[in-house]
PDB file of C-alpha atoms in Angstrom:
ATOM      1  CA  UNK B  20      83.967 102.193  78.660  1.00  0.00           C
ATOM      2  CA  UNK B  21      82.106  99.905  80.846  1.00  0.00           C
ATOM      3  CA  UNK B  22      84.226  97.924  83.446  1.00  0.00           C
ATOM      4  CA  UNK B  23      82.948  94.453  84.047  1.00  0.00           C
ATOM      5  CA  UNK B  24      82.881  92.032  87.662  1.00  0.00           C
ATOM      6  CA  UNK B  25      85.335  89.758  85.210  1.00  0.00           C
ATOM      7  CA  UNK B  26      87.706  92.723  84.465  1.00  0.00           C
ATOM      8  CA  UNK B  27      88.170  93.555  88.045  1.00  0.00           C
ATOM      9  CA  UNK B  28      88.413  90.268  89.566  1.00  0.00           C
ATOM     10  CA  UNK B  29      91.245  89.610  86.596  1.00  0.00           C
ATOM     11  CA  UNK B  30      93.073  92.863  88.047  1.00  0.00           C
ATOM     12  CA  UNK B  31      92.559  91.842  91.895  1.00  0.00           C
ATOM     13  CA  UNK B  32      94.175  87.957  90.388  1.00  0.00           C
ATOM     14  CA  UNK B  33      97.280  89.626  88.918  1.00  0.00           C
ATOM     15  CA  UNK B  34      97.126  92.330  91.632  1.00  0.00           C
ATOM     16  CA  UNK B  35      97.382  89.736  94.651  1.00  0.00           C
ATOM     17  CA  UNK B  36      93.827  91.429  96.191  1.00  0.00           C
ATOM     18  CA  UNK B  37      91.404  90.016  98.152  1.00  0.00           C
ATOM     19  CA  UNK B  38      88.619  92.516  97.057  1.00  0.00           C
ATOM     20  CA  UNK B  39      85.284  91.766  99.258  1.00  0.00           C
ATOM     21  CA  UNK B  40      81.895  91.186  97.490  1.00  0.00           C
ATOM     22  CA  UNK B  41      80.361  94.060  99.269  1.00  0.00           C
ATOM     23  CA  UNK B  42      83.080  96.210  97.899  1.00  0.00           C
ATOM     24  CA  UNK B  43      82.978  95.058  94.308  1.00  0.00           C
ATOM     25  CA  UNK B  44      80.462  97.377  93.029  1.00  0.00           C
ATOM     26  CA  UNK B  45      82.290 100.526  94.289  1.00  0.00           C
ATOM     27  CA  UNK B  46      85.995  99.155  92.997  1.00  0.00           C
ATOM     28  CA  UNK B  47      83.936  98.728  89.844  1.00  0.00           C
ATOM     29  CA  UNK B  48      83.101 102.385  89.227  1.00  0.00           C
ATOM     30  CA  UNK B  49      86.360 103.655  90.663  1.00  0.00           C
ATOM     31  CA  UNK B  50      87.733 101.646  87.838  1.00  0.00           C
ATOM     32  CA  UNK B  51      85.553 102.547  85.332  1.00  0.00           C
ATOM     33  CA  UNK B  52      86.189 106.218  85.766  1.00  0.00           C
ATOM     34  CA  UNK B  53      89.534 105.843  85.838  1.00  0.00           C
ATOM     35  CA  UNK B  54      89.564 104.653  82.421  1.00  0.00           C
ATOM     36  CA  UNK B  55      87.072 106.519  81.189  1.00  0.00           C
ATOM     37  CA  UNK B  56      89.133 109.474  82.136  1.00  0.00           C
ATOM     38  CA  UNK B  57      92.229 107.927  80.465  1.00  0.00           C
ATOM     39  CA  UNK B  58      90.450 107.548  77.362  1.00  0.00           C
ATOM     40  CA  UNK B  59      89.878 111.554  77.268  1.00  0.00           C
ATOM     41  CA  UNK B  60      93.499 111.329  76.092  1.00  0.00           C
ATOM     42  CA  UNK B  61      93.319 109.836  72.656  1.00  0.00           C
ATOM     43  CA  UNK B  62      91.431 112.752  71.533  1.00  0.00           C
ATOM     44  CA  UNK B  63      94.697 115.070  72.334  1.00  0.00           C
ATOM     45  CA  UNK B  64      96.716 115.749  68.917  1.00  0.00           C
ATOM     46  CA  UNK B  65     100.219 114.543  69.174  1.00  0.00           C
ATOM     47  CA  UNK B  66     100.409 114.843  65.249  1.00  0.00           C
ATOM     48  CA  UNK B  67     103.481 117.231  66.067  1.00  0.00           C
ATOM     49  CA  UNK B  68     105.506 115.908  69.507  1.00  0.00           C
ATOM     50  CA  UNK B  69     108.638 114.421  69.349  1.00  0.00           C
ATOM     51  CA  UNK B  70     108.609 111.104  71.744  1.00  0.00           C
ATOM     52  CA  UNK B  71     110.613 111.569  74.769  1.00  0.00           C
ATOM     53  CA  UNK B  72     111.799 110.058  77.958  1.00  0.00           C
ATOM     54  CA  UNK B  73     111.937 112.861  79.883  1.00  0.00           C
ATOM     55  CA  UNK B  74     109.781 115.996  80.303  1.00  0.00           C
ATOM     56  CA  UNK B  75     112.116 118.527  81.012  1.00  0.00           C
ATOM     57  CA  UNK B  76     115.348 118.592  78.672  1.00  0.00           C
ATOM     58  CA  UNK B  77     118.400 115.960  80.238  1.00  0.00           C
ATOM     59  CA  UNK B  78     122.060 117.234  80.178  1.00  0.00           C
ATOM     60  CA  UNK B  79     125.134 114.950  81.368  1.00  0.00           C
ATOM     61  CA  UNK B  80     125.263 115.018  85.404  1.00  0.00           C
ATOM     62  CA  UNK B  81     128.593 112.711  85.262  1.00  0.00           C
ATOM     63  CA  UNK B  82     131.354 114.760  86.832  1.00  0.00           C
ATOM     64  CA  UNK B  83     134.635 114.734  84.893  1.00  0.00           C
ATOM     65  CA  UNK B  84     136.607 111.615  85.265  1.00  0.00           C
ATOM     66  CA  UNK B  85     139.884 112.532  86.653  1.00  0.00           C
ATOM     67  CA  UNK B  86     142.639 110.617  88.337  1.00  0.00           C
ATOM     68  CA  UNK B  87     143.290 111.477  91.477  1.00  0.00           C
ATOM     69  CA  UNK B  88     145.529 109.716  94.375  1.00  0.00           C
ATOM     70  CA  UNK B  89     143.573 107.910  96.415  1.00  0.00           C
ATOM     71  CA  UNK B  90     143.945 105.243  99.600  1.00  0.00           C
ATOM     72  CA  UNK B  91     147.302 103.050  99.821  1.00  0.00           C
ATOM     73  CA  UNK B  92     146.440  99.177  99.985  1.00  0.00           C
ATOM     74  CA  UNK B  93     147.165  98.972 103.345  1.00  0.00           C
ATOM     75  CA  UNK B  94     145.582 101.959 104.313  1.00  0.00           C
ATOM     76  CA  UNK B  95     141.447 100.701 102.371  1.00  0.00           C
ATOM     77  CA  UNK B  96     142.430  96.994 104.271  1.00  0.00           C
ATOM     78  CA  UNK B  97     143.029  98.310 107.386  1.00  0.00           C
ATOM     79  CA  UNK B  98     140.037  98.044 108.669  1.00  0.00           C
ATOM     80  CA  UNK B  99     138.655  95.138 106.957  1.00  0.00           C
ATOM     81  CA  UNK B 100     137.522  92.303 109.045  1.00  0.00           C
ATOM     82  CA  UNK B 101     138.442  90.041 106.759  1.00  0.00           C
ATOM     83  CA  UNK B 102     141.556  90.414 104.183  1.00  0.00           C
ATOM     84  CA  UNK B 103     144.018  87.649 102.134  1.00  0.00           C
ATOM     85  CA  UNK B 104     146.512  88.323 100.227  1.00  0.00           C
ATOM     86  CA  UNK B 105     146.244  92.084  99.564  1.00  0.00           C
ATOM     87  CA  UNK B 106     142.313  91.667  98.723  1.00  0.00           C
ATOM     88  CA  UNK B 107     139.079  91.706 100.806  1.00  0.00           C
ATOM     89  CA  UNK B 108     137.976  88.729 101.598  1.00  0.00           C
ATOM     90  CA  UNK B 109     133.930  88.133 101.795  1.00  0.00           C
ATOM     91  CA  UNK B 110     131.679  85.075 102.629  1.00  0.00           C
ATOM     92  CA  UNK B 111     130.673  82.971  99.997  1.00  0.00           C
ATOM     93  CA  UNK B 112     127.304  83.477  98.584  1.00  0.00           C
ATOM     94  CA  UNK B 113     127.216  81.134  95.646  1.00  0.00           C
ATOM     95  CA  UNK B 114     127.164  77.589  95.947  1.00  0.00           C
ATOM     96  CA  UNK B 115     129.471  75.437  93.341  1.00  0.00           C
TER      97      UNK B 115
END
C-alpha cells in the first residue's frame, strides 16, 4: 500500500491540519505503515467468529427497579431558586 501527497493532504482537509511541507514526507510514511500494518489483518480467518459488540461477554448492570419513598414536594423545592406552582421553574432556552 503506497500512501500518496494527495491521500494525506485529503486526511489533513477533513482532519482540520495544517501539516508543514517539510513534514509531509515523514506524515507520509507514518501513514503508510499504519496501513500497511492494518492490512496484515485481512489475512486473519474469521471464517468461524460470531460478530460482536463487545469483547468480553455483557450481562444486565441495571439494578432492580423498585419503588421506594422518596422526597416530599416541598421538601426537592426547597431549595430551588426558582419554583411556580409546585414545579421548578428554569430559564428559557428556546426561542418561539
Amino acid at each position: 500500500m503506497k500512501v500518496t501527497k494527495k491521500d494525506l493532504e485529503n486526511v489533513a482537509v477533513l482532519s482540520r491540519l495544517s501539516i508543514p511541507e517539510e513534514e509531509q514526507d515523514k506524515y507520509i510514511g507514518q501513514m503508510d505503515a499504519i496501513l500497511t500494518y492494518m492490512d496484515n489483518l485481512s489475512a486473519v480467518d474469521t471464517e468461524n467468529v460470531k460478530p460482536t459488540t463487545y469483547a468480553l461477554p455483557m450481562s444486565n448492570v441495571f439494578r432492580e427497579d423498585v419503588v421506594k419513598p422518596s422526597l416530599d414536594r416541598e421538601a426537592a423545592l426547597s431549595n430551588a431558586p426558582l419554583k411556580e406552582n409546585g414545579y421548578f421553574k428554569v430559564p428559557k432556552v428556546l426561542e418561539d
